[in-house]
Amino acid sequence: MFVLGIESTAHTLGVGIVDADGKILADVKSVYSPTEGGIHPREAAEHHQQSCLLVLKDAMDQTGISLRQLDAIAFSQGPGLPPALRVGAVMARALAYTLKIPLLGVNHCVAHVEQARFFSKAERPLVVYLSGGNTQLTTLESNRYRIFGETLDIALGNMLDMFGRAAKLAHPGGPKIEELARKADGTYLPLPYTVKGMDLAFSGLLTAAKRLLKEGADLVTVCYSLQETAFAMVTEVVERALAHTQRTELLVTGGVAANKRLREMLQIVAKNHSARFASVPPKYAGDNGAMIAYTGLLLQREQIETPLSASHVMPKWRLDQVKIEWH
Amino acid sequence: MSVVLAKGAEAMLFLEQWYGIRVVRKHRIPKSYRVESLDKRLRHERTIREARTINVAKRAGVPTPIIYSVNLETATIIMEYIEANRLMEHLETLSSSKQQKVFKQIGKSVALLHHTHICHGDLTTSNMLLHTSGKVYFIDFGLATTTHSIEDYGTDIHLLRRALNSTHHTSWRECFNAFKDGYQNEYGRGASRIFRQVEAIESRGRYITERIR
Ligand SMILES: Nc1ncnc2c1ncn2[C@@H]1O[C@H](COP(=O)(O)OP(=O)(O)O)[C@@H](O)[C@H]1O
Ligand SMILES: [Mg+2]
């Protein structure tokens, strides 16, 4: 059995293929990078349209199987940018229809969580999902990923990228900020720290950090202070969620999970609460087609198919709206 | 005599004797994961906030522990020991009508807080103690803020609703509706505006697409 998955919620057009055991046979992507400013949904969609067939062909070539051997087509149905989502949806529908195989609509957030669980083999983890578009703390409880905490304004990754742009750093800003912060001498400039229960807000922090830059503060010091503040906020809510849920496994996923300083901080709280720390392999921290294929496989096993008539994209589809029939 | 009462997310809590009475000593412990100056600032700020707001809340008619003593150097508060069950573990043992009575009372207390321009900042059932008298005590005011903004009141209620939804998913709807009743009765005019704000906060969805500069 082979499932092909298509990811197209934001910057990444990805195609992944997994076998019946969830083993990744191919994972190919093309990433749109805006020439200026943030992501322009239409430009992202255009990028996806131009690259989708090449990415598909590359992925198929790597597996050495033919399209006819595929058993199902999965695609990220949401949440995400509508124009970008539509490209993946059109591609998936066309493939499923011509190959006469099931179509599987996958929730992008669920896919990140499921892929991280697959790699970590965690049993009942508290999952921290930190990416450009999402910042969520969740655990599976009675067939649903219950959200314990999330951002009230912008996502952590988005905040870092926006700061990166203001500081004229290369896109994406997150890794660049990490690199600069590592050179800091430990001088910490106070910045706003906003935690509400297990929720977070980053826009006040972003504004203040940008202001420091304008006032001529040293870039390295600002990067360091920004990271220390933002990651302390995340770590604090994670600690609160660990204390609250009493879970003994902490699993981190999403693009920002690759940041070493953040991982270090999260490892400390995990240890303090006697929880095992695990994180998704860096290679799969960002958006990828393989996670969609794998989640598609889980759906296929439960025979949860998406008829063409219900395959419209869902730009605001939340993690906790999905009924989880496996596990 | 000092026994560990609880290991919270932020603090260690001890049950102790203090001049002949039983008290709780809440010590906000340093967190090694964050920069020292930030850590100090947060523990200091929150200790002050907690002590101050618990008193204001009490004056407004919300059941809270009495504050006996505060030490800012060590970020420690000595307060009245409330012999009661945490609502988090206890809620499911109550009959549905009792649950609703409790949440009506919680609604009333939160409305009293908001009327006094206080947001609790961490409204979950682990920060509410249910006394055998039926009274619900509010604790853990370290994230409380003084505010006049409807958005903040809405966020406070949103946090409670989400905490119910994630932790008490079998009974959360009825509990939240009872809360709403209690809140509206106490707050009076203006309550509907706040609940509309809660809807607005939640309908923003949490997938916020990147804003173009
Ligand atoms: N005054 C008190 N009387 C009785 N128990 C208390 C009191 N204060 C706190 N507790 C217990 O300690 C736990 C943690 O206290 P809390 O103030 O919420 O700390 P944290 O900020 O670490 O969550 C509470 O959930 C409650 O069980
Ligand atoms: Mg607490």
Coordinates of C-alpha atoms and ligand atoms in Angstrom, one line a residue:
Chain A
M1 CA 0.0 0.0 0.0
F2 CA 1.3 3.5 -0.9
V3 CA -0.2 6.8 0.0
L4 CA 0.8 10.1 -1.6
G5 CA 0.5 13.3 0.3
I6 CA 0.4 16.9 -0.9
E7 CA 1.3 19.9 1.3
S8 CA 0.5 23.4 0.2
T9 CA -0.8 25.5 3.1
A10 CA 1.7 28.3 3.0
H11 CA 5.3 28.6 1.7
T12 CA 5.9 24.9 0.9
L13 CA 4.7 22.8 -1.9
G14 CA 5.6 19.3 -0.8
V15 CA 4.9 15.8 -2.0
G16 CA 5.6 12.8 0.2
I17 CA 5.0 9.1 -0.3
V18 CA 4.7 6.5 2.5
D19 CA 4.2 2.8 2.5
A20 CA 1.8 0.7 4.6
D21 CA 4.1 1.0 7.7
G22 CA 4.4 4.8 7.4
K23 CA 7.9 4.5 6.1
I24 CA 8.8 7.5 4.0
L25 CA 9.8 6.6 0.5
A26 CA 10.0 10.1 -0.8
D27 CA 9.7 13.6 0.5
V28 CA 10.3 16.4 -2.0
K29 CA 9.5 20.1 -1.6
S30 CA 9.9 23.4 -3.2
V31 CA 9.7 26.5 -1.0
Y32 CA 8.4 29.9 -2.0
S33 CA 10.5 32.7 -0.7
P34 CA 9.1 36.2 -1.0
T35 CA 11.4 38.7 -2.6
E36 CA 10.2 41.4 -0.3
G37 CA 7.9 41.6 2.8
G38 CA 5.8 38.7 4.1
I39 CA 4.1 36.0 2.2
H40 CA 1.9 37.1 -0.6
P41 CA -0.8 34.4 -0.9
R42 CA -1.2 34.8 -4.7
E43 CA 2.5 34.7 -5.3
A44 CA 2.8 31.6 -3.1
A45 CA 0.0 30.0 -5.1
E46 CA 1.7 30.8 -8.4
H47 CA 4.9 29.3 -7.1
H48 CA 3.1 26.1 -6.1
Q49 CA 1.4 25.9 -9.6
Q50 CA 4.7 26.2 -11.3
S51 CA 6.5 23.7 -9.2
C52 CA 3.9 21.1 -8.4
L53 CA 4.4 18.8 -11.4
L54 CA 8.2 18.9 -11.0
V55 CA 8.0 18.1 -7.3
L56 CA 5.5 15.3 -8.0
K57 CA 7.7 13.8 -10.7
D58 CA 10.8 14.0 -8.5
A59 CA 9.0 12.2 -5.6
M60 CA 7.6 9.5 -7.9
D61 CA 11.0 8.9 -9.4
Q62 CA 12.6 8.5 -6.0
T63 CA 10.2 5.8 -5.0
G64 CA 10.5 3.9 -8.3
I65 CA 6.8 3.0 -8.2
S66 CA 4.3 4.2 -10.8
L67 CA 1.2 6.4 -10.2
R68 CA -1.0 3.4 -10.9
Q69 CA 0.5 1.7 -7.8
L70 CA -0.8 4.4 -5.4
D71 CA -3.6 3.5 -3.2
A72 CA -4.8 6.9 -2.0
I73 CA -4.1 10.6 -2.4
A74 CA -3.9 12.8 0.7
F75 CA -3.8 16.6 0.7
S76 CA -3.7 19.4 3.3
Q77 CA -7.2 20.7 3.3
G78 CA -6.5 23.4 5.9
P79 CA -5.7 25.6 7.8
G80 CA -3.8 27.9 5.5
L81 CA -3.8 30.5 2.8
P82 CA -6.8 29.9 0.5
P83 CA -5.0 30.4 -2.8
A84 CA -2.1 28.2 -1.8
L85 CA -4.4 25.5 -0.4
R86 CA -6.4 25.4 -3.6
V87 CA -3.3 24.4 -5.6
G88 CA -2.8 21.3 -3.5
A89 CA -6.5 20.5 -3.5
V90 CA -6.8 20.7 -7.3
M91 CA -3.8 18.5 -7.8
A92 CA -5.1 15.9 -5.3
R93 CA -8.6 15.8 -6.8
A94 CA -7.2 15.4 -10.3
L95 CA -5.0 12.6 -9.2
A96 CA -7.6 10.8 -7.1
Y97 CA -10.2 11.1 -9.9
T98 CA -8.0 9.9 -12.7
L99 CA -6.4 7.1 -10.8
K100 CA -9.9 6.2 -9.3
I101 CA -8.5 6.0 -5.7
P102 CA -9.7 7.5 -2.5
L103 CA -9.1 11.2 -1.7
L104 CA -8.1 12.0 1.9
G105 CA -8.4 15.5 3.3
V106 CA -5.9 16.0 6.1
N107 CA -5.7 18.7 8.7
H108 CA -2.2 20.3 8.5
C109 CA -1.8 20.7 12.3
V110 CA -2.9 17.2 13.0
A111 CA -0.3 16.0 10.4
H112 CA 2.5 17.8 12.2
V113 CA 1.5 16.3 15.5
E114 CA 1.0 12.8 14.0
Q115 CA 4.4 12.8 12.3
A116 CA 6.1 13.9 15.4
R117 CA 4.4 11.2 17.4
F118 CA 5.4 8.6 14.8
F119 CA 9.1 9.5 15.0
S120 CA 9.2 9.9 18.8
K121 CA 7.0 6.8 19.6
A122 CA 5.6 8.9 22.4
E123 CA 2.5 7.3 24.0
R124 CA 0.6 10.2 25.5
P125 CA 2.6 13.4 25.0
L126 CA 1.9 17.0 25.7
V127 CA 2.6 18.3 22.2
V128 CA 4.0 21.8 21.6
Y129 CA 3.6 22.9 18.0
L130 CA 5.6 25.9 17.1
S131 CA 5.7 27.1 13.5
G132 CA 5.3 30.1 11.3
G133 CA 1.5 30.0 11.4
N134 CA 0.7 28.1 14.6
T135 CA 1.6 28.1 18.2
Q136 CA -0.3 25.5 20.2
L137 CA -0.1 23.3 23.2
T138 CA -2.2 20.2 22.9
T139 CA -2.9 16.7 24.2
L140 CA -5.1 13.9 22.9
E141 CA -8.0 13.3 25.2
S142 CA -11.2 11.4 24.3
N143 CA -10.6 11.4 20.5
R144 CA -9.7 15.0 20.1
Y145 CA -6.5 17.1 20.3
R146 CA -7.6 19.4 23.1
I147 CA -5.9 22.8 23.0
F148 CA -4.6 24.0 26.3
G149 CA -2.7 27.1 25.2
E150 CA -2.1 29.0 22.0
T151 CA -1.2 32.4 20.7
L152 CA -3.7 35.2 21.0
D153 CA -2.2 37.2 18.2
I154 CA 0.7 36.1 15.9
A155 CA 2.5 32.8 15.8
L156 CA 6.1 32.5 17.3
G157 CA 7.7 31.8 13.9
N158 CA 5.8 34.6 12.3
M159 CA 7.0 37.0 15.0
L160 CA 10.6 35.9 14.4
D161 CA 10.4 36.3 10.7
M162 CA 8.8 39.7 11.0
F163 CA 11.5 40.9 13.2
G164 CA 14.0 39.4 10.8
R165 CA 12.6 41.5 8.0
A166 CA 12.6 44.7 10.1
A167 CA 16.3 44.0 10.9
K168 CA 16.9 43.3 7.2
L169 CA 18.1 39.7 7.8
A170 CA 17.8 37.1 5.1
H171 CA 14.5 35.2 4.9
P172 CA 13.5 33.2 6.9
G173 CA 14.6 35.3 9.9
G174 CA 14.3 32.6 12.7
P175 CA 17.6 30.7 12.0
K176 CA 19.4 34.0 11.4
I177 CA 18.3 35.4 14.7
E178 CA 19.4 32.2 16.4
E179 CA 22.8 32.5 14.9
L180 CA 23.2 36.2 15.9
A181 CA 21.9 35.6 19.4
R182 CA 24.6 32.9 19.9
K183 CA 27.2 35.7 19.6
A184 CA 25.7 37.8 22.4
D185 CA 27.7 38.6 25.6
G186 CA 24.7 38.0 27.9
T187 CA 23.5 41.6 28.1
Y188 CA 19.7 41.4 28.3
L189 CA 17.5 44.3 27.4
P190 CA 14.1 44.2 29.1
L191 CA 11.2 43.5 26.8
P192 CA 7.4 43.0 27.2
Y193 CA 6.5 39.6 28.4
T194 CA 2.9 38.5 27.8
V195 CA 1.5 35.3 29.2
K196 CA -2.2 34.9 29.9
G197 CA -2.8 31.5 31.6
M198 CA -1.5 29.1 29.0
D199 CA -1.9 31.6 26.2
L200 CA 0.7 33.9 24.7
A201 CA 0.9 37.1 22.8
F202 CA 3.9 38.2 20.8
S203 CA 2.9 41.4 19.0
G204 CA 3.9 43.7 21.9
L205 CA 7.2 42.1 22.1
L206 CA 7.8 42.4 18.4
T207 CA 6.9 46.1 18.5
A208 CA 9.3 46.8 21.4
A209 CA 12.1 44.9 19.8
K210 CA 11.7 46.8 16.6
R211 CA 11.7 50.0 18.5
L212 CA 15.0 49.1 20.2
L213 CA 16.6 48.6 16.7
K214 CA 15.3 52.0 15.6
E215 CA 16.8 53.6 18.7
G216 CA 20.2 52.1 17.6
A217 CA 20.6 49.2 20.0
D218 CA 23.1 46.5 19.0
L219 CA 21.5 44.0 16.7
V220 CA 23.1 41.0 18.4
T221 CA 21.9 42.1 21.8
V222 CA 18.4 42.7 20.5
C223 CA 18.3 39.2 18.9
Y224 CA 19.4 37.7 22.1
S225 CA 16.9 39.6 24.3
L226 CA 14.1 38.8 21.8
Q227 CA 14.8 35.1 21.8
E228 CA 15.3 34.9 25.5
T229 CA 12.0 36.7 26.2
A230 CA 9.9 34.8 23.6
F231 CA 11.3 31.4 24.5
A232 CA 10.9 32.0 28.2
M233 CA 7.2 32.8 27.6
V234 CA 6.8 29.6 25.6
T235 CA 8.7 27.5 28.2
E236 CA 6.6 29.0 31.0
V237 CA 3.3 28.0 29.4
V238 CA 4.7 24.6 28.6
E239 CA 5.6 24.2 32.2
R240 CA 2.1 25.3 33.3
A241 CA 0.6 22.8 30.9
L242 CA 2.8 20.0 32.1
A243 CA 1.8 20.8 35.7
H244 CA -1.8 21.0 34.7
T245 CA -2.0 17.9 32.6
Q246 CA 0.5 15.8 34.5
R247 CA 1.8 14.3 31.3
T248 CA 5.1 12.6 31.4
E249 CA 6.2 13.1 27.8
L250 CA 6.9 16.5 26.1
L251 CA 7.0 16.4 22.3
V252 CA 8.0 19.5 20.3
T253 CA 7.3 20.0 16.6
G254 CA 7.0 22.7 13.9
G255 CA 9.6 24.8 12.2
V256 CA 10.7 26.7 15.4
A257 CA 11.4 23.3 17.1
A258 CA 14.7 23.3 15.3
N259 CA 16.0 26.2 17.4
K260 CA 18.7 24.9 19.8
R261 CA 18.2 27.5 22.5
L262 CA 14.5 26.8 22.7
R263 CA 15.1 23.1 22.9
E264 CA 17.5 23.6 25.7
M265 CA 14.9 25.6 27.7
L266 CA 12.2 23.0 27.1
Q267 CA 14.5 20.2 28.1
I268 CA 15.1 21.9 31.4
V269 CA 11.3 22.1 32.3
A270 CA 10.8 18.6 31.0
K271 CA 13.5 17.4 33.4
N272 CA 12.0 19.4 36.3
H273 CA 8.7 17.7 35.8
S274 CA 10.2 14.3 35.2
A275 CA 8.9 14.2 31.6
R276 CA 10.7 12.6 28.7
F277 CA 11.7 15.2 26.1
A278 CA 11.4 14.4 22.4
S279 CA 11.3 16.4 19.2
V280 CA 10.7 15.8 15.6
P281 CA 13.8 15.2 13.5
P282 CA 15.0 18.6 12.2
K283 CA 14.5 17.5 8.7
Y284 CA 10.8 17.2 9.3
A285 CA 10.3 20.2 11.6
G286 CA 9.0 22.3 8.8
D287 CA 6.0 21.7 6.4
N288 CA 6.4 18.6 4.4
G289 CA 4.4 16.3 2.1
A290 CA 5.4 13.1 4.0
M291 CA 3.4 14.2 7.1
I292 CA 0.3 14.6 5.0
A293 CA 0.9 11.2 3.4
Y294 CA 1.4 9.6 6.8
T295 CA -1.8 11.1 8.3
G296 CA -3.5 10.1 5.1
L297 CA -2.5 6.5 5.8
L298 CA -4.0 6.8 9.3
L299 CA -7.3 8.0 7.7
Q300 CA -7.1 5.3 5.1
R301 CA -6.8 2.6 7.7
E302 CA -9.9 3.9 9.4
Q303 CA -11.6 4.3 6.0
I304 CA -12.2 8.0 6.5
E305 CA -12.3 9.2 2.9
T306 CA -13.2 12.7 1.6
P307 CA -15.7 12.6 -1.2
L308 CA -15.0 15.2 -4.0
S309 CA -18.1 17.1 -2.9
A310 CA -16.5 17.7 0.5
S311 CA -13.0 18.4 -0.7
H312 CA -13.2 22.2 -0.6
V313 CA -10.4 23.9 1.2
M314 CA -10.9 24.9 4.9
P315 CA -8.6 27.9 5.6
K316 CA -9.6 28.1 9.3
W317 CA -9.9 24.4 10.1
R318 CA -8.8 24.1 13.7
L319 CA -6.8 21.2 15.2
D320 CA -9.5 20.6 17.8
Q321 CA -12.2 20.2 15.2
V322 CA -10.9 16.9 14.0
K323 CA -12.2 13.7 15.4
I324 CA -9.2 11.4 16.0
E325 CA -10.3 7.8 15.4
W326 CA -6.9 6.2 15.6
H327 CA -4.5 5.8 18.7
Chain B
M1 CA 6.6 21.8 60.7
S2 CA 6.5 22.3 57.0
V3 CA 5.0 20.0 54.4
V4 CA 4.9 20.4 50.7
L5 CA 1.3 21.2 49.8
A6 CA 1.8 21.4 46.0
K7 CA 4.4 21.8 43.3
G8 CA 2.7 24.3 41.0
A9 CA 4.0 25.5 37.7
E10 CA 5.5 28.6 39.1
A11 CA 5.8 28.0 42.8
M12 CA 6.4 25.6 45.6
L13 CA 3.6 25.7 48.2
F14 CA 4.2 24.6 51.8
L15 CA 1.7 24.1 54.6
E16 CA 3.2 25.6 57.8
Q17 CA 2.6 26.9 61.3
W18 CA 2.9 30.7 61.5
Y19 CA 2.5 32.2 65.0
G20 CA 0.2 29.5 66.0
I21 CA -2.0 29.3 62.8
R22 CA -1.9 27.1 59.8
V23 CA -0.8 28.9 56.7
V24 CA 0.4 28.4 53.2
R25 CA 3.8 29.7 52.2
K26 CA 3.9 30.2 48.4
H27 CA 7.5 30.5 47.2
R28 CA 8.1 31.5 43.6
I29 CA 11.2 29.6 42.8
P30 CA 13.9 30.8 40.4
K31 CA 13.7 29.2 37.0
S32 CA 17.1 28.2 35.6
Y33 CA 15.9 28.2 32.0
R34 CA 15.5 32.0 31.8
V35 CA 17.9 34.9 32.0
E36 CA 18.4 35.8 35.6
S37 CA 17.3 39.4 35.4
L38 CA 14.1 38.5 33.6
D39 CA 13.5 35.7 36.2
K40 CA 13.9 38.2 39.0
R41 CA 11.7 40.7 37.5
L42 CA 8.9 38.2 36.9
R43 CA 9.0 36.7 40.3
H44 CA 9.1 40.1 41.9
E45 CA 6.3 41.5 39.8
R46 CA 4.0 38.6 40.3
T47 CA 4.5 38.4 44.0
I48 CA 3.5 42.0 44.3
R49 CA 0.6 41.6 42.0
E50 CA -0.7 38.5 43.7
A51 CA -0.6 40.0 47.2
R52 CA -2.2 43.3 46.1
T53 CA -4.9 41.8 43.9
I54 CA -6.0 39.1 46.4
N55 CA -6.8 41.9 48.8
V56 CA -8.6 44.1 46.3
A57 CA -10.6 41.0 45.2
K58 CA -11.5 40.2 48.7
R59 CA -12.8 43.7 49.3
A60 CA -14.8 43.4 46.1
G61 CA -16.6 40.4 47.6
V62 CA -14.7 37.5 46.0
P63 CA -13.6 34.7 48.4
T64 CA -9.8 34.7 48.5
P65 CA -7.2 33.7 51.1
I66 CA -6.1 36.4 53.6
I67 CA -2.6 37.6 53.0
Y68 CA -0.5 37.7 56.2
S69 CA 2.9 38.6 55.0
V70 CA 5.0 39.2 51.8
N71 CA 8.7 39.0 51.3
L72 CA 9.8 40.4 48.0
E73 CA 13.4 39.5 48.3
T74 CA 12.5 35.8 48.4
A75 CA 9.3 36.2 46.3
T76 CA 7.3 34.5 49.1
I77 CA 3.8 35.1 50.3
I78 CA 2.3 33.8 53.5
M79 CA -1.4 33.4 53.3
E80 CA -4.4 31.8 54.9
Y81 CA -4.7 28.0 54.3
I82 CA -8.0 27.2 52.7
E83 CA -9.1 23.7 53.6
A84 CA -10.9 22.8 50.4
N85 CA -10.8 20.7 47.3
R86 CA -9.4 21.9 44.0
L87 CA -12.2 22.2 41.6
M88 CA -10.2 20.6 38.9
E89 CA -10.2 17.2 40.6
H90 CA -13.6 17.7 42.3
L91 CA -15.8 19.0 39.5
E92 CA -16.6 15.6 38.0
T93 CA -17.7 14.2 41.4
L94 CA -20.5 16.7 41.7
S95 CA -24.0 16.3 40.4
S96 CA -24.9 18.3 37.4
S97 CA -27.1 20.7 39.3
K98 CA -24.4 21.2 41.9
Q99 CA -21.9 21.9 39.1
Q100 CA -24.1 24.5 37.7
K101 CA -24.6 26.2 41.1
V102 CA -20.8 26.3 41.5
F103 CA -20.3 27.9 38.1
K104 CA -23.1 30.4 38.7
Q105 CA -21.1 31.5 41.7
I106 CA -17.9 31.6 39.7
G107 CA -19.6 33.8 37.1
K108 CA -20.7 36.2 39.9
S109 CA -17.2 36.3 41.3
V110 CA -15.5 37.0 37.9
A111 CA -18.1 39.7 37.2
L112 CA -17.2 41.3 40.6
L113 CA -13.5 41.2 39.6
H114 CA -14.1 42.7 36.2
H115 CA -16.3 45.4 37.8
T116 CA -13.3 46.3 40.0
H117 CA -11.2 46.3 36.8
I118 CA -9.3 43.2 37.7
C119 CA -8.6 40.4 35.3
H120 CA -7.5 37.2 37.0
G121 CA -5.3 36.2 34.1
D122 CA -5.3 32.4 34.7
L123 CA -8.9 31.3 35.3
T124 CA -8.7 27.5 35.4
T125 CA -10.2 25.0 37.8
S126 CA -6.8 24.4 39.3
N127 CA -7.0 28.0 40.6
M128 CA -10.3 27.6 42.3
L129 CA -10.9 25.8 45.6
L130 CA -14.3 24.4 46.5
H131 CA -15.0 24.7 50.3
T132 CA -17.4 22.3 52.0
S133 CA -19.6 25.3 52.6
G134 CA -20.1 25.5 48.9
K135 CA -18.0 28.7 48.6
V136 CA -15.5 28.9 45.8
Y137 CA -12.2 30.5 46.7
F138 CA -10.0 32.1 44.0
I139 CA -6.3 31.8 44.2
D140 CA -3.1 32.3 42.1
F141 CA -3.4 36.0 41.2
G142 CA 0.2 36.3 39.9
L143 CA -0.9 37.0 36.3
A144 CA -3.7 39.4 37.3
T145 CA -3.9 42.8 35.7
T146 CA -5.7 46.0 36.4
T147 CA -7.5 47.0 33.2
H148 CA -10.4 48.9 31.7
S149 CA -10.4 47.1 28.4
I150 CA -13.3 45.0 27.2
E151 CA -10.8 42.9 25.2
D152 CA -9.0 41.9 28.4
Y153 CA -12.2 41.0 30.2
G154 CA -13.1 38.9 27.1
T155 CA -9.7 37.2 27.1
D156 CA -10.2 36.3 30.8
I157 CA -13.5 34.6 30.0
H158 CA -12.1 33.0 26.9
L159 CA -9.3 31.4 29.0
L160 CA -11.9 30.0 31.4
R161 CA -14.0 28.7 28.6
R162 CA -11.0 27.0 26.9
A163 CA -9.8 25.6 30.2
L164 CA -13.3 24.0 30.7
N165 CA -13.4 22.8 27.1
S166 CA -10.0 21.1 27.3
T167 CA -10.1 19.8 30.9
H168 CA -13.7 19.1 31.5
H169 CA -15.0 18.1 28.1
T170 CA -18.0 16.1 29.3
S171 CA -19.7 18.9 31.2
W172 CA -18.1 22.1 29.9
R173 CA -21.1 23.5 28.0
E174 CA -23.5 23.4 30.9
C175 CA -20.9 24.8 33.3
F176 CA -20.0 27.6 30.9
N177 CA -23.7 28.5 30.5
A178 CA -24.2 28.6 34.2
F179 CA -21.1 30.8 34.4
K180 CA -22.6 33.1 31.9
D181 CA -25.8 33.4 33.8
G182 CA -24.0 34.2 37.0
Y183 CA -21.8 36.7 35.3
Q184 CA -24.6 38.5 33.5
N185 CA -26.7 38.7 36.7
E186 CA -23.9 40.4 38.5
Y187 CA -22.4 42.5 35.8
G188 CA -25.7 43.8 34.4
R189 CA -25.6 46.1 31.5
G190 CA -22.5 45.7 29.4
A191 CA -22.1 42.0 30.0
S192 CA -23.4 41.2 26.5
R193 CA -20.8 43.4 25.0
I194 CA -18.1 41.4 26.8
F195 CA -19.5 38.1 25.7
R196 CA -19.6 39.4 22.1
Q197 CA -15.9 40.2 22.6
V198 CA -15.3 36.6 23.7
E199 CA -16.9 35.4 20.5
A200 CA -14.7 37.8 18.5
I201 CA -11.6 36.6 20.2
E202 CA -12.4 33.0 19.5
S203 CA -13.6 33.5 15.9
R204 CA -10.3 35.1 15.0
G205 CA -9.3 31.5 14.6
R206 CA -5.8 30.9 15.7
Y207 CA -4.4 30.6 12.3
I208 CA -3.3 34.2 11.7
T209 CA -1.8 34.5 8.2
E210 CA 1.3 36.5 8.1
R211 CA 0.6 40.2 7.8
I212 CA 2.3 42.0 5.1
R213 CA 4.2 44.9 6.5
Ligands
LIG1 N1 -4.3 29.4 50.2 C1 -4.3 28.1 49.8 N2 -5.0 27.2 50.6 C2 -5.0 25.9 50.2 N3 -4.4 25.4 49.1 C3 -3.7 26.2 48.3 C4 -3.6 27.6 48.6 N4 -2.9 28.2 47.7 C5 -2.5 27.3 46.8 N5 -3.0 26.1 47.2 C6 -2.8 24.8 46.5 O1 -1.6 24.8 45.7 C7 -1.8 24.7 44.4 C8 -0.8 25.6 43.6 O2 -1.0 27.0 44.0 P1 -1.0 28.2 43.0 O3 -1.1 29.4 43.8 O4 -2.1 28.0 42.0 O5 0.4 28.1 42.4 P2 0.9 28.1 40.9 O6 1.1 29.5 40.5 O7 2.3 27.4 40.9 O8 -0.1 27.3 40.1 C9 -3.2 25.0 44.1 O9 -3.7 24.4 43.0 C10 -3.8 24.6 45.4 O10 -4.1 23.2 45.3
MG2 MG -2.1 27.6 39.9

